[in-house]
Amino acid sequence: MNHHPLTTPIALTLALLVGLFPIAPTPAQDDEEGERLALGRIAFDNACRMCHEPALVEQQRLNAAQWDAEIDKMIGWGARVAPEERPNLHAYLVAAFGPQNQPALQVLADPIPKPVAHHLVPPPPTASAQRGALLYAQHCANCHGPDARGGDPGQNLVDQESLLTPEPFAAIVANGRHRMPAFAEVITASASEDIRAWLLSLTGEPSPNP
Amino acid sequence: MSLRETTPRHSLRRRHLLRLALAAPLASSLPRQLTAQEQRIRLIVRGERPLNAETPVSVFDRLLTPTESFFVRSHFRPPAVGLRPWVVRVEGLVERPFQINLKELDTLRLEPSSIVAVLQCAGNGRAFFEPVVPGVPWRKGAVGCAEWSGVRLADLIRHAGLQPQAAHVHTLTADIPPHPQTPPFLRSIPLDRALHPSTLLATHINGEPLPAIHGGPLRLIVPGWTGNHWIKWIRGLVVSSEEAPGFYQQTAYRMPLHPVPPGTNPPPDQLVPVTELNIKSLFARPEDGAIIASGRQRLVGAAWSGFTPVERVEISINRGPWTPAQLGPAASPFAWRIWQHEWDPTPGHHELAVRATDAHGTTQPESTPWNKSGYLWNGIDRVRVEVRA
């Protein structure tokens, strides 16, 4: 096939002018966009990662409308996203995990980590579920909900695997995890066993008519 | 403290913000060579918490998928097993509601039952739909075949005695939503499916106690139907005249009754529950992208369906004619069948395709009709290989 010698350069120039120039951001626009994405990333860490490790989200390739629907669904399911955070979160998800996303292969080479235990190591006889209830109300209920069945932003604690043994439960209380702060200064190891004793008194038995 | 105050220099700040926002997740997204350890992969992770992970196709060359490589689908974190005795309740529209400690199940003197059956997630292959749909982006490996052992669900329900209005069985599970607003994973199966002799409550997989990650100590086994019916951590069975209420039964796991244009979703009365598996086959060997030495090759894989048996499997090389592959025995009506085919390749690049056909003459399509949640993908599996002299 013979092209006019100028066809290709002209086509390229046109493509550059039409395709790039109108969306090439000025430094100020770029700056605003960067800040919006950074704030969106913070909202993602705070709201989504309470329940999801990022792999599930990192492997998505959704367009703006689909991310909009996902955010709505998750807010309906209890994700805490303030109205002013929502546009930033949406912009971040579309920019980072839009249709152009090429997710990495993530593999598990070792066997699935087994739970710490399959048998309960009960709190010592000196532990008191009654004291635990008071400690829980004072330090934990604000995030995990008054009945420990989840709140803002704490997860449901009923029937958690971490309740089976004194550790890692005490370590999570002492050091915190995800957005949970460290309580080492205010909750001793024995108080941690009081709280575990109270949480163990709750059951996740499903209701036949939810 | 605002970000603007912390980073006074314009260009530096812009670069910093962009890096902060985008670099961290995307850095891990670049394709790379697998390490030697990763080549012995047991599972491909689609989400770490809750864990969703699929099986590498290389183990689909045998009847029973090793338990350690069996795919894992979780909606919420697994419940603790062992906090207290595992008690199962049978109630609702039954004559004699009862509950039993799983350790004492033997005292009911129910006949033990085992079945080799395919378990496949309704969303296996979701990543192949175009336009892209949200959800766990499973490719080929959210499927496996195992021997499941326990008791028949029918025997347990009949022990309680059915009332005449009984029509559905609600399956109460022990996994707990993270937040009070998150809907529980409550589902139900129609009574005739619950009473089908293949429907089990399993305590064992491949002869071993069912691991908690796979629904132990007690999981519902619904051969021929998609994985969303195979409820893990069964704690209760409630017989009812109605389907289960709530998101996971009434909204999720539904697909268009008739094909729709990609990107559209019909009204609810045009949606039906996803139930039976459709005809499907995959390559175990060679893997897509493999570089293989010349000489005779044995192509191997698995083929399965729902209630209509697999009748034939065919191979096409470089979009040439379909030629029959050799089909292995059927270990049960719900097991997959291993197929194989000898191939004498010439050096160069080749595209191999496999398709299965069931006893009703239904053949795998090139691609599956689009549906909004990406269910039941069964498009023809194609792998590209390079043969080197």
PDB file of N, CA and C in Angstrom, chain A residues 27 30-31 35 37-38 41 49-53 55-56 59-61 66 70 76-78 92 102 104-109 111 118 120 149-152 156 158-161 178 200 202 205-206 208 210, chain B residues 4 10 13-14 17 20-21 24-26 28-29 38 41-46 48-50 72 77 80-84 89 91 132 134-135 137 172 176-183 186 235 247-248:
ATOM      1  N   PRO A  27      -0.774  22.848  35.216  1.00  0.00           N
ATOM      2  CA  PRO A  27      -0.223  22.449  36.510  1.00  0.00           C
ATOM      3  C   PRO A  27      -1.227  22.597  37.643  1.00  0.00           C
ATOM      4  N   ASP A  30      -3.729  19.745  37.489  1.00  0.00           N
ATOM      5  CA  ASP A  30      -3.020  18.531  37.852  1.00  0.00           C
ATOM      6  C   ASP A  30      -2.898  18.448  39.366  1.00  0.00           C
ATOM      7  N   ASP A  31      -2.590  19.599  39.934  1.00  0.00           N
ATOM      8  CA  ASP A  31      -2.410  19.714  41.365  1.00  0.00           C
ATOM      9  C   ASP A  31      -3.689  19.373  42.126  1.00  0.00           C
ATOM     10  N   GLU A  35      -4.471  16.131  44.578  1.00  0.00           N
ATOM     11  CA  GLU A  35      -4.942  16.240  45.955  1.00  0.00           C
ATOM     12  C   GLU A  35      -6.238  15.449  46.148  1.00  0.00           C
ATOM     13  N   LEU A  37      -7.161  12.831  44.475  1.00  0.00           N
ATOM     14  CA  LEU A  37      -6.865  11.405  44.477  1.00  0.00           C
ATOM     15  C   LEU A  37      -6.230  10.980  45.802  1.00  0.00           C
ATOM     16  N   ALA A  38      -5.369  11.848  46.342  1.00  0.00           N
ATOM     17  CA  ALA A  38      -4.728  11.522  47.613  1.00  0.00           C
ATOM     18  C   ALA A  38      -5.774  11.423  48.725  1.00  0.00           C
ATOM     19  N   ARG A  41      -7.676   8.278  48.279  1.00  0.00           N
ATOM     20  CA  ARG A  41      -6.927   7.113  48.768  1.00  0.00           C
ATOM     21  C   ARG A  41      -7.079   6.972  50.279  1.00  0.00           C
ATOM     22  N   ARG A  49     -11.179  -0.538  53.761  1.00  0.00           N
ATOM     23  CA  ARG A  49     -10.275  -1.558  54.301  1.00  0.00           C
ATOM     24  C   ARG A  49     -10.670  -2.031  55.689  1.00  0.00           C
ATOM     25  N   MET A  50     -11.760  -1.504  56.242  1.00  0.00           N
ATOM     26  CA  MET A  50     -12.277  -2.076  57.488  1.00  0.00           C
ATOM     27  C   MET A  50     -12.709  -3.523  57.241  1.00  0.00           C
ATOM     28  N   CYS A  51     -13.250  -3.789  56.084  1.00  0.00           N
ATOM     29  CA  CYS A  51     -13.760  -5.134  55.792  1.00  0.00           C
ATOM     30  C   CYS A  51     -13.011  -5.831  54.661  1.00  0.00           C
ATOM     31  N   HIS A  52     -12.373  -5.063  53.757  1.00  0.00           N
ATOM     32  CA  HIS A  52     -11.696  -5.670  52.611  1.00  0.00           C
ATOM     33  C   HIS A  52     -10.201  -5.387  52.685  1.00  0.00           C
ATOM     34  N   GLU A  53      -9.383  -6.418  52.542  1.00  0.00           N
ATOM     35  CA  GLU A  53      -7.987  -6.156  52.205  1.00  0.00           C
ATOM     36  C   GLU A  53      -8.005  -5.689  50.753  1.00  0.00           C
ATOM     37  N   ALA A  55      -6.730  -6.426  47.889  1.00  0.00           N
ATOM     38  CA  ALA A  55      -6.607  -7.222  46.657  1.00  0.00           C
ATOM     39  C   ALA A  55      -7.906  -7.277  45.862  1.00  0.00           C
ATOM     40  N   LEU A  56      -9.026  -7.436  46.560  1.00  0.00           N
ATOM     41  CA  LEU A  56     -10.297  -7.552  45.837  1.00  0.00           C
ATOM     42  C   LEU A  56     -10.561  -6.284  45.026  1.00  0.00           C
ATOM     43  N   GLN A  59      -8.129  -5.596  41.992  1.00  0.00           N
ATOM     44  CA  GLN A  59      -8.309  -6.408  40.792  1.00  0.00           C
ATOM     45  C   GLN A  59      -9.538  -5.999  39.984  1.00  0.00           C
ATOM     46  N   GLN A  60     -10.253  -4.971  40.431  1.00  0.00           N
ATOM     47  CA  GLN A  60     -11.434  -4.521  39.683  1.00  0.00           C
ATOM     48  C   GLN A  60     -11.007  -3.635  38.509  1.00  0.00           C
ATOM     49  N   ARG A  61     -11.888  -3.565  37.498  1.00  0.00           N
ATOM     50  CA  ARG A  61     -11.642  -2.723  36.316  1.00  0.00           C
ATOM     51  C   ARG A  61     -12.959  -2.061  35.957  1.00  0.00           C
ATOM     52  N   GLN A  66     -20.084   2.246  37.334  1.00  0.00           N
ATOM     53  CA  GLN A  66     -20.042   1.024  38.147  1.00  0.00           C
ATOM     54  C   GLN A  66     -19.463   1.304  39.530  1.00  0.00           C
ATOM     55  N   GLU A  70     -21.147   0.718  43.190  1.00  0.00           N
ATOM     56  CA  GLU A  70     -20.494  -0.057  44.257  1.00  0.00           C
ATOM     57  C   GLU A  70     -20.400   0.758  45.544  1.00  0.00           C
ATOM     58  N   GLY A  76     -24.693   1.543  51.833  1.00  0.00           N
ATOM     59  CA  GLY A  76     -25.925   0.908  52.317  1.00  0.00           C
ATOM     60  C   GLY A  76     -25.652  -0.246  53.260  1.00  0.00           C
ATOM     61  N   TRP A  77     -24.493  -0.897  53.084  1.00  0.00           N
ATOM     62  CA  TRP A  77     -24.131  -2.036  53.918  1.00  0.00           C
ATOM     63  C   TRP A  77     -23.311  -1.622  55.144  1.00  0.00           C
ATOM     64  N   GLY A  78     -23.154  -0.322  55.349  1.00  0.00           N
ATOM     65  CA  GLY A  78     -22.509   0.126  56.581  1.00  0.00           C
ATOM     66  C   GLY A  78     -21.157   0.782  56.415  1.00  0.00           C
ATOM     67  N   TYR A  92     -10.713   8.466  43.060  1.00  0.00           N
ATOM     68  CA  TYR A  92      -9.560   7.577  43.285  1.00  0.00           C
ATOM     69  C   TYR A  92      -9.816   6.182  42.711  1.00  0.00           C
ATOM     70  N   GLN A 102      -4.550  -3.003  35.031  1.00  0.00           N
ATOM     71  CA  GLN A 102      -4.008  -4.326  34.700  1.00  0.00           C
ATOM     72  C   GLN A 102      -3.568  -4.984  35.997  1.00  0.00           C
ATOM     73  N   ALA A 104      -2.245  -7.286  39.000  1.00  0.00           N
ATOM     74  CA  ALA A 104      -1.142  -8.231  39.142  1.00  0.00           C
ATOM     75  C   ALA A 104      -1.694  -9.600  39.536  1.00  0.00           C
ATOM     76  N   LEU A 105      -0.914 -10.620  39.237  1.00  0.00           N
ATOM     77  CA  LEU A 105      -1.242 -11.964  39.706  1.00  0.00           C
ATOM     78  C   LEU A 105      -0.748 -12.075  41.144  1.00  0.00           C
ATOM     79  N   GLN A 106      -1.652 -12.383  42.049  1.00  0.00           N
ATOM     80  CA  GLN A 106      -1.260 -12.550  43.453  1.00  0.00           C
ATOM     81  C   GLN A 106      -1.476 -14.009  43.807  1.00  0.00           C
ATOM     82  N   VAL A 107      -0.440 -14.633  44.356  1.00  0.00           N
ATOM     83  CA  VAL A 107      -0.539 -16.069  44.580  1.00  0.00           C
ATOM     84  C   VAL A 107      -0.291 -16.418  46.042  1.00  0.00           C
ATOM     85  N   LEU A 108      -0.784 -17.583  46.396  1.00  0.00           N
ATOM     86  CA  LEU A 108      -0.595 -18.122  47.733  1.00  0.00           C
ATOM     87  C   LEU A 108       0.225 -19.396  47.554  1.00  0.00           C
ATOM     88  N   ALA A 109       1.500 -19.359  47.931  1.00  0.00           N
ATOM     89  CA  ALA A 109       2.362 -20.514  47.709  1.00  0.00           C
ATOM     90  C   ALA A 109       2.299 -21.474  48.885  1.00  0.00           C
ATOM     91  N   PRO A 111       0.209 -23.291  52.281  1.00  0.00           N
ATOM     92  CA  PRO A 111      -1.178 -23.653  52.581  1.00  0.00           C
ATOM     93  C   PRO A 111      -1.897 -22.474  53.228  1.00  0.00           C
ATOM     94  N   HIS A 118      -8.800 -24.514  67.129  1.00  0.00           N
ATOM     95  CA  HIS A 118     -10.172 -24.948  66.886  1.00  0.00           C
ATOM     96  C   HIS A 118     -10.868 -25.244  68.199  1.00  0.00           C
ATOM     97  N   LEU A 120     -11.576 -23.795  72.228  1.00  0.00           N
ATOM     98  CA  LEU A 120     -11.568 -22.626  73.089  1.00  0.00           C
ATOM     99  C   LEU A 120     -10.572 -22.804  74.231  1.00  0.00           C
ATOM    100  N   ARG A 149     -21.972  -6.108  67.830  1.00  0.00           N
ATOM    101  CA  ARG A 149     -22.319  -6.676  66.514  1.00  0.00           C
ATOM    102  C   ARG A 149     -21.964  -5.737  65.365  1.00  0.00           C
ATOM    103  N   GLY A 150     -20.985  -4.895  65.622  1.00  0.00           N
ATOM    104  CA  GLY A 150     -20.495  -4.017  64.568  1.00  0.00           C
ATOM    105  C   GLY A 150     -21.068  -2.621  64.701  1.00  0.00           C
ATOM    106  N   GLY A 151     -20.225  -1.640  64.379  1.00  0.00           N
ATOM    107  CA  GLY A 151     -20.654  -0.251  64.460  1.00  0.00           C
ATOM    108  C   GLY A 151     -19.829   0.573  63.505  1.00  0.00           C
ATOM    109  N   ASP A 152     -19.630   1.829  63.859  1.00  0.00           N
ATOM    110  CA  ASP A 152     -18.845   2.712  62.994  1.00  0.00           C
ATOM    111  C   ASP A 152     -17.606   3.161  63.734  1.00  0.00           C
ATOM    112  N   ASN A 156     -18.069  -6.314  63.594  1.00  0.00           N
ATOM    113  CA  ASN A 156     -18.751  -7.273  64.444  1.00  0.00           C
ATOM    114  C   ASN A 156     -17.710  -8.160  65.139  1.00  0.00           C
ATOM    115  N   VAL A 158     -18.671 -10.705  67.395  1.00  0.00           N
ATOM    116  CA  VAL A 158     -19.284 -11.943  67.876  1.00  0.00           C
ATOM    117  C   VAL A 158     -18.747 -13.138  67.084  1.00  0.00           C
ATOM    118  N   ASP A 159     -18.379 -14.189  67.808  1.00  0.00           N
ATOM    119  CA  ASP A 159     -17.895 -15.433  67.190  1.00  0.00           C
ATOM    120  C   ASP A 159     -16.651 -15.234  66.327  1.00  0.00           C
ATOM    121  N   GLN A 160     -15.845 -14.225  66.625  1.00  0.00           N
ATOM    122  CA  GLN A 160     -14.579 -14.025  65.903  1.00  0.00           C
ATOM    123  C   GLN A 160     -13.587 -15.125  66.299  1.00  0.00           C
ATOM    124  N   GLU A 161     -12.806 -15.561  65.330  1.00  0.00           N
ATOM    125  CA  GLU A 161     -11.770 -16.555  65.639  1.00  0.00           C
ATOM    126  C   GLU A 161     -10.809 -16.053  66.707  1.00  0.00           C
ATOM    127  N   HIS A 178      -5.456  -2.142  62.058  1.00  0.00           N
ATOM    128  CA  HIS A 178      -6.121  -1.292  61.070  1.00  0.00           C
ATOM    129  C   HIS A 178      -6.324   0.094  61.687  1.00  0.00           C
ATOM    130  N   LEU A 200     -17.331 -13.692  74.794  1.00  0.00           N
ATOM    131  CA  LEU A 200     -17.630 -15.120  74.618  1.00  0.00           C
ATOM    132  C   LEU A 200     -19.039 -15.468  75.094  1.00  0.00           C
ATOM    133  N   LEU A 202     -21.594 -13.853  74.232  1.00  0.00           N
ATOM    134  CA  LEU A 202     -22.508 -13.521  73.132  1.00  0.00           C
ATOM    135  C   LEU A 202     -22.422 -14.619  72.081  1.00  0.00           C
ATOM    136  N   GLU A 205     -25.763 -17.044  67.034  1.00  0.00           N
ATOM    137  CA  GLU A 205     -26.852 -17.914  66.585  1.00  0.00           C
ATOM    138  C   GLU A 205     -27.797 -17.132  65.681  1.00  0.00           C
ATOM    139  N   PRO A 206     -28.022 -17.644  64.494  1.00  0.00           N
ATOM    140  CA  PRO A 206     -28.875 -16.895  63.572  1.00  0.00           C
ATOM    141  C   PRO A 206     -30.334 -16.969  63.987  1.00  0.00           C
ATOM    142  N   PRO A 208     -34.191 -17.423  63.050  1.00  0.00           N
ATOM    143  CA  PRO A 208     -34.890 -18.101  61.951  1.00  0.00           C
ATOM    144  C   PRO A 208     -35.671 -17.123  61.082  1.00  0.00           C
ATOM    145  N   PRO A 210     -34.923 -13.567  60.107  1.00  0.00           N
ATOM    146  CA  PRO A 210     -34.151 -12.326  60.154  1.00  0.00           C
ATOM    147  C   PRO A 210     -34.938 -11.174  59.514  1.00  0.00           C
TER     148      PRO A 210
ATOM    149  N   ARG B   4      -2.295  20.831  51.762  1.00  0.00           N
ATOM    150  CA  ARG B   4      -1.718  22.017  51.155  1.00  0.00           C
ATOM    151  C   ARG B   4      -0.663  22.650  52.075  1.00  0.00           C
ATOM    152  N   HIS B  10       5.177  23.646  44.959  1.00  0.00           N
ATOM    153  CA  HIS B  10       4.138  23.253  44.021  1.00  0.00           C
ATOM    154  C   HIS B  10       4.438  21.923  43.314  1.00  0.00           C
ATOM    155  N   ARG B  13       4.926  18.933  45.537  1.00  0.00           N
ATOM    156  CA  ARG B  13       3.680  18.489  46.149  1.00  0.00           C
ATOM    157  C   ARG B  13       2.860  17.679  45.146  1.00  0.00           C
ATOM    158  N   ARG B  14       2.820  18.176  43.921  1.00  0.00           N
ATOM    159  CA  ARG B  14       2.023  17.490  42.913  1.00  0.00           C
ATOM    160  C   ARG B  14       2.546  16.062  42.712  1.00  0.00           C
ATOM    161  N   LEU B  17       1.753  13.958  45.798  1.00  0.00           N
ATOM    162  CA  LEU B  17       0.347  13.571  45.917  1.00  0.00           C
ATOM    163  C   LEU B  17      -0.002  12.478  44.922  1.00  0.00           C
ATOM    164  N   LEU B  20       1.510   9.289  46.101  1.00  0.00           N
ATOM    165  CA  LEU B  20       0.774   8.793  47.260  1.00  0.00           C
ATOM    166  C   LEU B  20      -0.538   8.149  46.825  1.00  0.00           C
ATOM    167  N   ALA B  21      -1.192   8.825  45.890  1.00  0.00           N
ATOM    168  CA  ALA B  21      -2.522   8.364  45.501  1.00  0.00           C
ATOM    169  C   ALA B  21      -2.476   7.110  44.644  1.00  0.00           C
ATOM    170  N   ALA B  24       1.292   3.382  45.066  1.00  0.00           N
ATOM    171  CA  ALA B  24       1.368   2.205  45.928  1.00  0.00           C
ATOM    172  C   ALA B  24       0.577   1.013  45.385  1.00  0.00           C
ATOM    173  N   PRO B  25      -0.714   1.186  45.062  1.00  0.00           N
ATOM    174  CA  PRO B  25      -1.419   0.018  44.573  1.00  0.00           C
ATOM    175  C   PRO B  25      -0.966  -0.403  43.182  1.00  0.00           C
ATOM    176  N   LEU B  26      -0.623   0.551  42.348  1.00  0.00           N
ATOM    177  CA  LEU B  26      -0.303   0.180  40.968  1.00  0.00           C
ATOM    178  C   LEU B  26       1.077  -0.445  40.846  1.00  0.00           C
ATOM    179  N   SER B  28       2.265  -2.689  42.573  1.00  0.00           N
ATOM    180  CA  SER B  28       2.136  -4.135  42.710  1.00  0.00           C
ATOM    181  C   SER B  28       1.361  -4.728  41.545  1.00  0.00           C
ATOM    182  N   SER B  29       0.867  -3.892  40.650  1.00  0.00           N
ATOM    183  CA  SER B  29       0.037  -4.390  39.566  1.00  0.00           C
ATOM    184  C   SER B  29       0.816  -4.661  38.278  1.00  0.00           C
ATOM    185  N   GLU B  38       6.546 -19.328  43.665  1.00  0.00           N
ATOM    186  CA  GLU B  38       5.214 -19.012  43.171  1.00  0.00           C
ATOM    187  C   GLU B  38       4.749 -20.011  42.112  1.00  0.00           C
ATOM    188  N   ILE B  41       2.397 -22.739  43.096  1.00  0.00           N
ATOM    189  CA  ILE B  41       1.272 -22.094  43.743  1.00  0.00           C
ATOM    190  C   ILE B  41       0.160 -23.068  44.066  1.00  0.00           C
ATOM    191  N   ARG B  42      -0.428 -22.849  45.199  1.00  0.00           N
ATOM    192  CA  ARG B  42      -1.600 -23.620  45.570  1.00  0.00           C
ATOM    193  C   ARG B  42      -2.861 -22.869  45.158  1.00  0.00           C
ATOM    194  N   LEU B  43      -2.843 -21.567  45.323  1.00  0.00           N
ATOM    195  CA  LEU B  43      -4.040 -20.785  45.029  1.00  0.00           C
ATOM    196  C   LEU B  43      -3.660 -19.417  44.480  1.00  0.00           C
ATOM    197  N   ILE B  44      -4.551 -18.860  43.676  1.00  0.00           N
ATOM    198  CA  ILE B  44      -4.383 -17.505  43.142  1.00  0.00           C
ATOM    199  C   ILE B  44      -5.346 -16.605  43.909  1.00  0.00           C
ATOM    200  N   VAL B  45      -4.806 -15.581  44.551  1.00  0.00           N
ATOM    201  CA  VAL B  45      -5.604 -14.771  45.476  1.00  0.00           C
ATOM    202  C   VAL B  45      -6.410 -13.719  44.715  1.00  0.00           C
ATOM    203  N   ARG B  46      -7.701 -13.669  44.987  1.00  0.00           N
ATOM    204  CA  ARG B  46      -8.581 -12.626  44.435  1.00  0.00           C
ATOM    205  C   ARG B  46      -9.039 -11.654  45.513  1.00  0.00           C
ATOM    206  N   GLU B  48      -7.828 -11.055  49.996  1.00  0.00           N
ATOM    207  CA  GLU B  48      -7.231 -11.744  51.147  1.00  0.00           C
ATOM    208  C   GLU B  48      -8.160 -11.795  52.346  1.00  0.00           C
ATOM    209  N   ARG B  49      -8.983 -10.753  52.530  1.00  0.00           N
ATOM    210  CA  ARG B  49      -9.808 -10.723  53.737  1.00  0.00           C
ATOM    211  C   ARG B  49     -11.123 -10.031  53.384  1.00  0.00           C
ATOM    212  N   PRO B  50     -12.207 -10.761  53.268  1.00  0.00           N
ATOM    213  CA  PRO B  50     -12.345 -12.209  53.408  1.00  0.00           C
ATOM    214  C   PRO B  50     -11.642 -12.937  52.259  1.00  0.00           C
ATOM    215  N   VAL B  72     -11.465 -21.119  47.294  1.00  0.00           N
ATOM    216  CA  VAL B  72     -12.141 -20.623  48.493  1.00  0.00           C
ATOM    217  C   VAL B  72     -12.975 -19.405  48.120  1.00  0.00           C
ATOM    218  N   ARG B  77     -15.938 -12.942  56.908  1.00  0.00           N
ATOM    219  CA  ARG B  77     -14.896 -13.742  57.540  1.00  0.00           C
ATOM    220  C   ARG B  77     -15.496 -15.050  58.054  1.00  0.00           C
ATOM    221  N   ALA B  80     -15.670 -18.491  64.078  1.00  0.00           N
ATOM    222  CA  ALA B  80     -14.825 -19.372  64.890  1.00  0.00           C
ATOM    223  C   ALA B  80     -15.531 -20.702  65.039  1.00  0.00           C
ATOM    224  N   VAL B  81     -14.787 -21.785  64.821  1.00  0.00           N
ATOM    225  CA  VAL B  81     -15.322 -23.124  65.047  1.00  0.00           C
ATOM    226  C   VAL B  81     -14.675 -23.602  66.341  1.00  0.00           C
ATOM    227  N   GLY B  82     -15.442 -24.114  67.283  1.00  0.00           N
ATOM    228  CA  GLY B  82     -14.857 -24.617  68.524  1.00  0.00           C
ATOM    229  C   GLY B  82     -15.109 -23.739  69.727  1.00  0.00           C
ATOM    230  N   LEU B  83     -15.834 -22.629  69.541  1.00  0.00           N
ATOM    231  CA  LEU B  83     -16.178 -21.797  70.702  1.00  0.00           C
ATOM    232  C   LEU B  83     -17.118 -22.552  71.641  1.00  0.00           C
ATOM    233  N   ARG B  84     -17.987 -23.355  71.048  1.00  0.00           N
ATOM    234  CA  ARG B  84     -18.971 -24.117  71.822  1.00  0.00           C
ATOM    235  C   ARG B  84     -19.392 -25.287  70.944  1.00  0.00           C
ATOM    236  N   ARG B  89     -29.988 -26.889  64.221  1.00  0.00           N
ATOM    237  CA  ARG B  89     -31.436 -26.895  64.498  1.00  0.00           C
ATOM    238  C   ARG B  89     -32.204 -27.218  63.235  1.00  0.00           C
ATOM    239  N   GLU B  91     -36.125 -26.817  62.089  1.00  0.00           N
ATOM    240  CA  GLU B  91     -37.381 -26.258  62.592  1.00  0.00           C
ATOM    241  C   GLU B  91     -38.189 -25.643  61.460  1.00  0.00           C
ATOM    242  N   VAL B 132     -16.873  -5.224  31.342  1.00  0.00           N
ATOM    243  CA  VAL B 132     -16.452  -5.735  32.639  1.00  0.00           C
ATOM    244  C   VAL B 132     -17.580  -5.581  33.662  1.00  0.00           C
ATOM    245  N   PRO B 134     -18.701  -5.893  37.976  1.00  0.00           N
ATOM    246  CA  PRO B 134     -18.096  -5.901  39.318  1.00  0.00           C
ATOM    247  C   PRO B 134     -18.213  -7.276  39.976  1.00  0.00           C
ATOM    248  N   GLY B 135     -17.430  -7.484  41.002  1.00  0.00           N
ATOM    249  CA  GLY B 135     -17.453  -8.761  41.718  1.00  0.00           C
ATOM    250  C   GLY B 135     -16.074  -9.370  41.743  1.00  0.00           C
ATOM    251  N   PRO B 137     -13.125 -11.108  40.562  1.00  0.00           N
ATOM    252  CA  PRO B 137     -12.817 -11.345  39.135  1.00  0.00           C
ATOM    253  C   PRO B 137     -12.229 -12.743  38.884  1.00  0.00           C
ATOM    254  N   LEU B 172     -29.428 -21.695  57.439  1.00  0.00           N
ATOM    255  CA  LEU B 172     -28.848 -20.706  58.352  1.00  0.00           C
ATOM    256  C   LEU B 172     -27.367 -21.014  58.524  1.00  0.00           C
ATOM    257  N   ILE B 176     -20.729 -14.251  59.906  1.00  0.00           N
ATOM    258  CA  ILE B 176     -21.429 -13.094  60.452  1.00  0.00           C
ATOM    259  C   ILE B 176     -21.048 -11.850  59.680  1.00  0.00           C
ATOM    260  N   PRO B 177     -22.056 -11.102  59.197  1.00  0.00           N
ATOM    261  CA  PRO B 177     -21.740  -9.868  58.488  1.00  0.00           C
ATOM    262  C   PRO B 177     -20.981  -8.912  59.401  1.00  0.00           C
ATOM    263  N   PRO B 178     -20.092  -8.085  58.825  1.00  0.00           N
ATOM    264  CA  PRO B 178     -19.249  -7.225  59.656  1.00  0.00           C
ATOM    265  C   PRO B 178     -19.993  -6.073  60.307  1.00  0.00           C
ATOM    266  N   HIS B 179     -21.160  -5.708  59.770  1.00  0.00           N
ATOM    267  CA  HIS B 179     -21.851  -4.511  60.235  1.00  0.00           C
ATOM    268  C   HIS B 179     -23.348  -4.817  60.288  1.00  0.00           C
ATOM    269  N   PRO B 180     -24.070  -4.209  61.249  1.00  0.00           N
ATOM    270  CA  PRO B 180     -25.513  -4.509  61.341  1.00  0.00           C
ATOM    271  C   PRO B 180     -26.281  -4.211  60.049  1.00  0.00           C
ATOM    272  N   GLN B 181     -25.782  -3.293  59.212  1.00  0.00           N
ATOM    273  CA  GLN B 181     -26.488  -2.981  57.959  1.00  0.00           C
ATOM    274  C   GLN B 181     -26.155  -3.956  56.830  1.00  0.00           C
ATOM    275  N   THR B 182     -25.134  -4.788  57.027  1.00  0.00           N
ATOM    276  CA  THR B 182     -24.731  -5.733  55.977  1.00  0.00           C
ATOM    277  C   THR B 182     -25.683  -6.935  56.010  1.00  0.00           C
ATOM    278  N   PRO B 183     -26.280  -7.297  54.882  1.00  0.00           N
ATOM    279  CA  PRO B 183     -27.240  -8.405  54.917  1.00  0.00           C
ATOM    280  C   PRO B 183     -26.551  -9.738  55.219  1.00  0.00           C
ATOM    281  N   LEU B 186     -28.120 -15.286  53.889  1.00  0.00           N
ATOM    282  CA  LEU B 186     -29.258 -16.190  54.083  1.00  0.00           C
ATOM    283  C   LEU B 186     -29.779 -16.614  52.721  1.00  0.00           C
ATOM    284  N   ARG B 235     -25.785 -24.074  60.479  1.00  0.00           N
ATOM    285  CA  ARG B 235     -26.201 -24.111  61.887  1.00  0.00           C
ATOM    286  C   ARG B 235     -27.694 -24.346  62.033  1.00  0.00           C
ATOM    287  N   PHE B 247     -31.351  -9.901  50.595  1.00  0.00           N
ATOM    288  CA  PHE B 247     -30.531  -9.584  49.428  1.00  0.00           C
ATOM    289  C   PHE B 247     -29.986 -10.829  48.723  1.00  0.00           C
ATOM    290  N   TYR B 248     -29.400 -11.757  49.494  1.00  0.00           N
ATOM    291  CA  TYR B 248     -28.668 -12.856  48.854  1.00  0.00           C
ATOM    292  C   TYR B 248     -29.557 -13.889  48.171  1.00  0.00           C
TER     293      TYR B 248
END
